Amino acid sequence: FINGNGHLIHRGTSGSMPVQEFISMGKDAMNPAKQFAAVKKKYDSGIASPQEMIQYITIRSYSCLKVTDEVAKYLSSQKDEELTNRQNWSVLRDFTNDPNSREFKYFTSHRAEFEKLYTADSVSKKTEQVYSSALFEFIRKKEPDMEGYKKMKEQILALNFPSSEKTILNADMSLYKKTKDWNNYAKTATDYID
């Protein structure tokens, strides 16, 4: 959405969406408090409150823009003991993908606390999603980074989260498929199914 001067004031996801969601996005574009440009300006000023920082992260994400730096900036403003509150759990769950970040390490080392607050299933899903993504990053390269892949597998096994074995087996199958190692692929697929 652009204003009469041709300046971008709001943006949202491109592609199809339900009618009501599209109308809501248009209303947000007309509301100065919800416009992408206004929220970005407040964030860039350096005086955005934690709530305003999360609003900016959410708008950027909804607009298909990267949020890695913004999430890191927001979470760096939060103390370790604050990471378990609902607002920070939402940020961790929805936007954190680095298994080596301070926040994710805190999350995994306090897994039982997060499970009591937000269900074991949601904690397990987030853990699996982050580690699965990390493993696939090593595989996606033209030449897979086997050393990094091996270290990440060791890190996952050390955590012993409920689906760690399945996460690794799934990634191993992708690695063997990419390297056309069909014997190990078949063996791993059998282990995965069992």
mmCIF file of N, CA, C and O in Angstrom, residues 3-76:
data_model
loop_
_atom_site.group_PDB
_atom_site.id
_atom_site.type_symbol
_atom_site.label_atom_id
_atom_site.label_comp_id
_atom_site.label_asym_id
_atom_site.label_seq_id
_atom_site.Cartn_x
_atom_site.Cartn_y
_atom_site.Cartn_z
ATOM 1 N N ASN A 3 1.000 5.696 -0.269
ATOM 2 C CA ASN A 3 0.183 6.894 -0.080
ATOM 3 C C ASN A 3 0.178 7.729 -1.358
ATOM 4 O O ASN A 3 0.767 7.345 -2.369
ATOM 5 N N GLY A 4 -0.464 8.891 -1.301
ATOM 6 C CA GLY A 4 -0.590 9.756 -2.462
ATOM 7 C C GLY A 4 0.734 10.287 -2.972
ATOM 8 O O GLY A 4 0.835 10.740 -4.118
ATOM 9 N N ASN A 5 1.765 10.252 -2.141
ATOM 10 C CA ASN A 5 3.097 10.715 -2.549
ATOM 11 C C ASN A 5 3.966 9.582 -3.069
ATOM 12 O O ASN A 5 5.144 9.778 -3.356
ATOM 13 N N GLY A 6 3.398 8.376 -3.145
ATOM 14 C CA GLY A 6 4.139 7.226 -3.653
ATOM 15 C C GLY A 6 5.016 6.536 -2.632
ATOM 16 O O GLY A 6 5.859 5.726 -2.986
ATOM 17 N N HIS A 7 4.829 6.874 -1.332
ATOM 18 C CA HIS A 7 5.635 6.249 -0.286
ATOM 19 C C HIS A 7 4.920 5.014 0.270
ATOM 20 O O HIS A 7 3.705 5.038 0.487
ATOM 21 N N LEU A 8 5.695 3.987 0.517
ATOM 22 C CA LEU A 8 5.160 2.778 1.120
ATOM 23 C C LEU A 8 4.682 3.087 2.542
ATOM 24 O O LEU A 8 5.440 3.617 3.348
ATOM 25 N N ILE A 9 3.415 2.779 2.818
ATOM 26 C CA ILE A 9 2.908 2.976 4.174
ATOM 27 C C ILE A 9 2.539 1.667 4.856
ATOM 28 O O ILE A 9 2.514 1.582 6.082
ATOM 29 N N HIS A 10 2.250 0.648 4.056
ATOM 30 C CA HIS A 10 1.875 -0.630 4.658
ATOM 31 C C HIS A 10 2.155 -1.741 3.667
ATOM 32 O O HIS A 10 2.185 -1.535 2.462
ATOM 33 N N ARG A 11 2.403 -2.908 4.220
ATOM 34 C CA ARG A 11 2.606 -4.070 3.379
ATOM 35 C C ARG A 11 2.094 -5.291 4.110
ATOM 36 O O ARG A 11 1.972 -5.298 5.321
ATOM 37 N N GLY A 12 1.776 -6.282 3.337
ATOM 38 C CA GLY A 12 1.293 -7.535 3.896
ATOM 39 C C GLY A 12 1.719 -8.659 2.983
ATOM 40 O O GLY A 12 2.385 -8.439 1.967
ATOM 41 N N THR A 13 1.328 -9.821 3.342
ATOM 42 C CA THR A 13 1.696 -10.982 2.553
ATOM 43 C C THR A 13 1.060 -10.890 1.172
ATOM 44 O O THR A 13 -0.052 -10.423 1.018
ATOM 45 N N SER A 14 1.818 -11.296 0.170
ATOM 46 C CA SER A 14 1.246 -11.318 -1.170
ATOM 47 C C SER A 14 0.662 -12.705 -1.408
ATOM 48 O O SER A 14 1.001 -13.660 -0.742
ATOM 49 N N GLY A 15 -0.217 -12.784 -2.324
ATOM 50 C CA GLY A 15 -0.860 -14.059 -2.605
ATOM 51 C C GLY A 15 -2.295 -14.048 -2.123
ATOM 52 O O GLY A 15 -2.799 -13.059 -1.604
ATOM 53 N N SER A 16 -2.932 -15.163 -2.284
ATOM 54 C CA SER A 16 -4.345 -15.218 -1.925
ATOM 55 C C SER A 16 -4.529 -15.319 -0.421
ATOM 56 O O SER A 16 -3.654 -15.788 0.303
ATOM 57 N N MET A 17 -5.673 -14.856 0.046
ATOM 58 C CA MET A 17 -6.049 -14.932 1.451
ATOM 59 C C MET A 17 -7.560 -14.824 1.538
ATOM 60 O O MET A 17 -8.206 -14.343 0.603
ATOM 61 N N PRO A 18 -8.130 -15.271 2.644
ATOM 62 C CA PRO A 18 -9.583 -15.141 2.808
ATOM 63 C C PRO A 18 -10.009 -13.670 2.738
ATOM 64 O O PRO A 18 -9.250 -12.765 3.112
ATOM 65 N N VAL A 19 -11.209 -13.439 2.281
ATOM 66 C CA VAL A 19 -11.719 -12.080 2.071
ATOM 67 C C VAL A 19 -11.608 -11.232 3.333
ATOM 68 O O VAL A 19 -11.131 -10.094 3.289
ATOM 69 N N GLN A 20 -12.049 -11.770 4.468
ATOM 70 C CA GLN A 20 -12.025 -10.989 5.712
ATOM 71 C C GLN A 20 -10.607 -10.606 6.111
ATOM 72 O O GLN A 20 -10.377 -9.504 6.622
ATOM 73 N N GLU A 21 -9.664 -11.486 5.873
ATOM 74 C CA GLU A 21 -8.263 -11.195 6.193
ATOM 75 C C GLU A 21 -7.743 -10.072 5.284
ATOM 76 O O GLU A 21 -7.018 -9.187 5.731
ATOM 77 N N PHE A 22 -8.149 -10.096 4.006
ATOM 78 C CA PHE A 22 -7.737 -9.056 3.074
ATOM 79 C C PHE A 22 -8.331 -7.704 3.477
ATOM 80 O O PHE A 22 -7.648 -6.685 3.472
ATOM 81 N N ILE A 23 -9.592 -7.707 3.867
ATOM 82 C CA ILE A 23 -10.248 -6.467 4.317
ATOM 83 C C ILE A 23 -9.561 -5.943 5.572
ATOM 84 O O ILE A 23 -9.309 -4.743 5.694
ATOM 85 N N SER A 24 -9.231 -6.832 6.485
ATOM 86 C CA SER A 24 -8.545 -6.444 7.713
ATOM 87 C C SER A 24 -7.183 -5.820 7.410
ATOM 88 O O SER A 24 -6.798 -4.815 8.017
ATOM 89 N N MET A 25 -6.462 -6.395 6.443
ATOM 90 C CA MET A 25 -5.174 -5.834 6.051
ATOM 91 C C MET A 25 -5.371 -4.424 5.479
ATOM 92 O O MET A 25 -4.599 -3.513 5.766
ATOM 93 N N GLY A 26 -6.405 -4.232 4.692
ATOM 94 C CA GLY A 26 -6.699 -2.902 4.143
ATOM 95 C C GLY A 26 -7.031 -1.904 5.236
ATOM 96 O O GLY A 26 -6.602 -0.749 5.191
ATOM 97 N N LYS A 27 -7.776 -2.334 6.242
ATOM 98 C CA LYS A 27 -8.095 -1.453 7.374
ATOM 99 C C LYS A 27 -6.832 -1.081 8.144
ATOM 100 O O LYS A 27 -6.671 0.070 8.557
ATOM 101 N N ASP A 28 -5.930 -2.064 8.323
ATOM 102 C CA ASP A 28 -4.664 -1.773 8.998
ATOM 103 C C ASP A 28 -3.858 -0.751 8.199
ATOM 104 O O ASP A 28 -3.198 0.114 8.777
ATOM 105 N N ALA A 29 -3.931 -0.830 6.870
ATOM 106 C CA ALA A 29 -3.200 0.114 6.018
ATOM 107 C C ALA A 29 -3.729 1.533 6.188
ATOM 108 O O ALA A 29 -2.985 2.504 5.996
ATOM 109 N N MET A 30 -4.992 1.654 6.568
ATOM 110 C CA MET A 30 -5.596 2.974 6.760
ATOM 111 C C MET A 30 -5.431 3.488 8.194
ATOM 112 O O MET A 30 -5.684 4.653 8.469
ATOM 113 N N ASN A 31 -4.988 2.634 9.096
ATOM 114 C CA ASN A 31 -4.851 2.990 10.508
ATOM 115 C C ASN A 31 -3.388 3.345 10.792
ATOM 116 O O ASN A 31 -2.523 2.465 10.808
ATOM 117 N N PRO A 32 -3.093 4.624 11.045
ATOM 118 C CA PRO A 32 -1.697 5.037 11.266
ATOM 119 C C PRO A 32 -0.991 4.255 12.386
ATOM 120 O O PRO A 32 0.219 4.054 12.333
ATOM 121 N N ALA A 33 -1.724 3.778 13.380
ATOM 122 C CA ALA A 33 -1.116 3.035 14.482
ATOM 123 C C ALA A 33 -0.703 1.623 14.063
ATOM 124 O O ALA A 33 0.109 0.990 14.730
ATOM 125 N N LYS A 34 -1.254 1.145 12.942
ATOM 126 C CA LYS A 34 -0.960 -0.224 12.501
ATOM 127 C C LYS A 34 -0.211 -0.275 11.174
ATOM 128 O O LYS A 34 0.124 -1.350 10.697
ATOM 129 N N GLN A 35 0.039 0.868 10.580
ATOM 130 C CA GLN A 35 0.729 0.900 9.295
ATOM 131 C C GLN A 35 2.180 0.447 9.442
ATOM 132 O O GLN A 35 2.867 0.828 10.393
ATOM 133 N N PHE A 36 2.626 -0.324 8.501
ATOM 134 C CA PHE A 36 3.999 -0.820 8.507
ATOM 135 C C PHE A 36 4.994 0.333 8.670
ATOM 136 O O PHE A 36 5.911 0.253 9.497
ATOM 137 N N ALA A 37 4.837 1.396 7.897
ATOM 138 C CA ALA A 37 5.788 2.513 7.920
ATOM 139 C C ALA A 37 5.849 3.174 9.292
ATOM 140 O O ALA A 37 6.935 3.508 9.778
ATOM 141 N N ALA A 38 4.697 3.347 9.938
ATOM 142 C CA ALA A 38 4.668 3.990 11.250
ATOM 143 C C ALA A 38 5.299 3.096 12.318
ATOM 144 O O ALA A 38 6.068 3.573 13.168
ATOM 145 N N VAL A 39 4.986 1.815 12.263
ATOM 146 C CA VAL A 39 5.546 0.876 13.243
ATOM 147 C C VAL A 39 7.058 0.759 13.045
ATOM 148 O O VAL A 39 7.825 0.740 14.007
ATOM 149 N N LYS A 40 7.500 0.737 11.784
ATOM 150 C CA LYS A 40 8.934 0.677 11.483
ATOM 151 C C LYS A 40 9.638 1.941 11.986
ATOM 152 O O LYS A 40 10.720 1.862 12.575
ATOM 153 N N LYS A 41 9.029 3.090 11.765
ATOM 154 C CA LYS A 41 9.625 4.353 12.204
ATOM 155 C C LYS A 41 9.813 4.358 13.723
ATOM 156 O O LYS A 41 10.860 4.759 14.225
ATOM 157 N N LYS A 42 8.810 3.887 14.442
ATOM 158 C CA LYS A 42 8.892 3.824 15.908
ATOM 159 C C LYS A 42 10.015 2.861 16.311
ATOM 160 O O LYS A 42 10.825 3.170 17.186
ATOM 161 N N TYR A 43 10.081 1.706 15.669
ATOM 162 C CA TYR A 43 11.125 0.720 15.966
ATOM 163 C C TYR A 43 12.511 1.317 15.685
ATOM 164 O O TYR A 43 13.420 1.214 16.503
ATOM 165 N N ASP A 44 12.662 1.935 14.515
ATOM 166 C CA ASP A 44 13.953 2.500 14.111
ATOM 167 C C ASP A 44 14.397 3.649 15.009
ATOM 168 O O ASP A 44 15.592 3.936 15.104
ATOM 169 N N SER A 45 13.446 4.295 15.684
ATOM 170 C CA SER A 45 13.782 5.417 16.567
ATOM 171 C C SER A 45 14.543 4.954 17.804
ATOM 172 O O SER A 45 15.185 5.754 18.478
ATOM 173 N N GLY A 46 14.449 3.667 18.123
ATOM 174 C CA GLY A 46 15.135 3.138 19.292
ATOM 175 C C GLY A 46 14.376 3.293 20.587
ATOM 176 O O GLY A 46 14.874 2.931 21.653
ATOM 177 N N ILE A 47 13.159 3.839 20.524
ATOM 178 C CA ILE A 47 12.381 4.034 21.756
ATOM 179 C C ILE A 47 11.129 3.160 21.797
ATOM 180 O O ILE A 47 10.240 3.373 22.608
ATOM 181 N N ALA A 48 11.100 2.160 20.931
ATOM 182 C CA ALA A 48 9.940 1.263 20.894
ATOM 183 C C ALA A 48 9.896 0.434 22.181
ATOM 184 O O ALA A 48 10.918 -0.054 22.658
ATOM 185 N N SER A 49 8.700 0.287 22.722
ATOM 186 C CA SER A 49 8.501 -0.560 23.894
ATOM 187 C C SER A 49 8.629 -2.024 23.472
ATOM 188 O O SER A 49 8.571 -2.332 22.272
ATOM 189 N N PRO A 50 8.763 -2.948 24.425
ATOM 190 C CA PRO A 50 8.799 -4.362 24.045
ATOM 191 C C PRO A 50 7.582 -4.774 23.212
ATOM 192 O O PRO A 50 7.718 -5.523 22.239
ATOM 193 N N GLN A 51 6.398 -4.283 23.563
ATOM 194 C CA GLN A 51 5.183 -4.604 22.810
ATOM 195 C C GLN A 51 5.279 -4.076 21.384
ATOM 196 O O GLN A 51 4.876 -4.749 20.438
ATOM 197 N N GLU A 52 5.814 -2.875 21.224
ATOM 198 C CA GLU A 52 5.966 -2.281 19.886
ATOM 199 C C GLU A 52 7.035 -3.022 19.073
ATOM 200 O O GLU A 52 6.914 -3.159 17.854
ATOM 201 N N MET A 53 8.069 -3.514 19.745
ATOM 202 C CA MET A 53 9.091 -4.301 19.058
ATOM 203 C C MET A 53 8.468 -5.589 18.510
ATOM 204 O O MET A 53 8.720 -5.975 17.366
ATOM 205 N N ILE A 54 7.642 -6.235 19.326
ATOM 206 C CA ILE A 54 6.976 -7.467 18.886
ATOM 207 C C ILE A 54 6.005 -7.168 17.751
ATOM 208 O O ILE A 54 5.893 -7.948 16.805
ATOM 209 N N GLN A 55 5.310 -6.036 17.831
ATOM 210 C CA GLN A 55 4.405 -5.646 16.748
ATOM 211 C C GLN A 55 5.184 -5.504 15.445
ATOM 212 O O GLN A 55 4.746 -5.983 14.392
ATOM 213 N N TYR A 56 6.356 -4.885 15.506
ATOM 214 C CA TYR A 56 7.173 -4.712 14.305
ATOM 215 C C TYR A 56 7.664 -6.069 13.776
ATOM 216 O O TYR A 56 7.619 -6.337 12.567
ATOM 217 N N ILE A 57 8.105 -6.926 14.666
ATOM 218 C CA ILE A 57 8.552 -8.266 14.270
ATOM 219 C C ILE A 57 7.415 -9.007 13.570
ATOM 220 O O ILE A 57 7.601 -9.618 12.517
ATOM 221 N N THR A 58 6.228 -8.929 14.136
ATOM 222 C CA THR A 58 5.073 -9.626 13.578
ATOM 223 C C THR A 58 4.712 -9.078 12.201
ATOM 224 O O THR A 58 4.467 -9.851 11.266
ATOM 225 N N ILE A 59 4.699 -7.759 12.066
ATOM 226 C CA ILE A 59 4.375 -7.141 10.773
ATOM 227 C C ILE A 59 5.424 -7.521 9.717
ATOM 228 O O ILE A 59 5.081 -7.855 8.586
ATOM 229 N N ARG A 60 6.694 -7.476 10.087
ATOM 230 C CA ARG A 60 7.758 -7.862 9.139
ATOM 231 C C ARG A 60 7.585 -9.310 8.706
ATOM 232 O O ARG A 60 7.674 -9.626 7.522
ATOM 233 N N SER A 61 7.347 -10.174 9.670
ATOM 234 C CA SER A 61 7.183 -11.595 9.356
ATOM 235 C C SER A 61 5.978 -11.814 8.452
ATOM 236 O O SER A 61 6.058 -12.555 7.466
ATOM 237 N N TYR A 62 4.882 -11.169 8.757
ATOM 238 C CA TYR A 62 3.658 -11.279 7.958
ATOM 239 C C TYR A 62 3.883 -10.753 6.540
ATOM 240 O O TYR A 62 3.240 -11.189 5.596
ATOM 241 N N SER A 63 4.851 -9.836 6.405
ATOM 242 C CA SER A 63 5.178 -9.259 5.099
ATOM 243 C C SER A 63 6.256 -10.047 4.367
ATOM 244 O O SER A 63 6.806 -9.570 3.378
ATOM 245 N N CYS A 64 6.573 -11.220 4.871
ATOM 246 C CA CYS A 64 7.584 -12.099 4.271
ATOM 247 C C CYS A 64 8.980 -11.472 4.275
ATOM 248 O O CYS A 64 9.781 -11.694 3.365
ATOM 249 N N LEU A 65 9.273 -10.689 5.304
ATOM 250 C CA LEU A 65 10.603 -10.112 5.480
ATOM 251 C C LEU A 65 11.309 -10.851 6.609
ATOM 252 O O LEU A 65 10.673 -11.305 7.556
ATOM 253 N N LYS A 66 12.625 -10.940 6.530
ATOM 254 C CA LYS A 66 13.387 -11.600 7.590
ATOM 255 C C LYS A 66 13.239 -10.816 8.893
ATOM 256 O O LYS A 66 13.148 -9.592 8.883
ATOM 257 N N VAL A 67 13.258 -11.561 9.994
ATOM 258 C CA VAL A 67 13.118 -10.930 11.310
ATOM 259 C C VAL A 67 14.248 -11.334 12.259
ATOM 260 O O VAL A 67 14.200 -11.011 13.443
ATOM 261 N N THR A 68 15.261 -11.982 11.764
ATOM 262 C CA THR A 68 16.329 -12.508 12.607
ATOM 263 C C THR A 68 16.958 -11.431 13.482
ATOM 264 O O THR A 68 17.091 -11.608 14.698
ATOM 265 N N ASP A 69 17.341 -10.313 12.888
ATOM 266 C CA ASP A 69 18.000 -9.243 13.649
ATOM 267 C C ASP A 69 17.047 -8.608 14.655
ATOM 268 O O ASP A 69 17.445 -8.310 15.783
ATOM 269 N N GLU A 70 15.806 -8.405 14.253
ATOM 270 C CA GLU A 70 14.825 -7.779 15.140
ATOM 271 C C GLU A 70 14.500 -8.683 16.330
ATOM 272 O O GLU A 70 14.366 -8.209 17.458
ATOM 273 N N VAL A 71 14.388 -9.978 16.075
ATOM 274 C CA VAL A 71 14.121 -10.927 17.164
ATOM 275 C C VAL A 71 15.306 -10.955 18.127
ATOM 276 O O VAL A 71 15.128 -10.925 19.350
ATOM 277 N N ALA A 72 16.514 -10.979 17.579
ATOM 278 C CA ALA A 72 17.714 -10.986 18.429
ATOM 279 C C ALA A 72 17.766 -9.724 19.286
ATOM 280 O O ALA A 72 18.092 -9.790 20.477
ATOM 281 N N LYS A 73 17.448 -8.588 18.695
ATOM 282 C CA LYS A 73 17.458 -7.321 19.441
ATOM 283 C C LYS A 73 16.415 -7.354 20.556
ATOM 284 O O LYS A 73 16.701 -6.972 21.694
ATOM 285 N N TYR A 74 15.213 -7.811 20.232
ATOM 286 C CA TYR A 74 14.163 -7.875 21.255
ATOM 287 C C TYR A 74 14.566 -8.830 22.382
ATOM 288 O O TYR A 74 14.511 -8.484 23.559
ATOM 289 N N LEU A 75 14.969 -10.044 22.022
ATOM 290 C CA LEU A 75 15.272 -11.035 23.049
ATOM 291 C C LEU A 75 16.487 -10.650 23.883
ATOM 292 O O LEU A 75 16.569 -11.015 25.054
ATOM 293 N N SER A 76 17.413 -9.891 23.317
ATOM 294 C CA SER A 76 18.571 -9.444 24.101
ATOM 295 C C SER A 76 18.149 -8.461 25.189
ATOM 296 O O SER A 76 18.872 -8.264 26.164
#
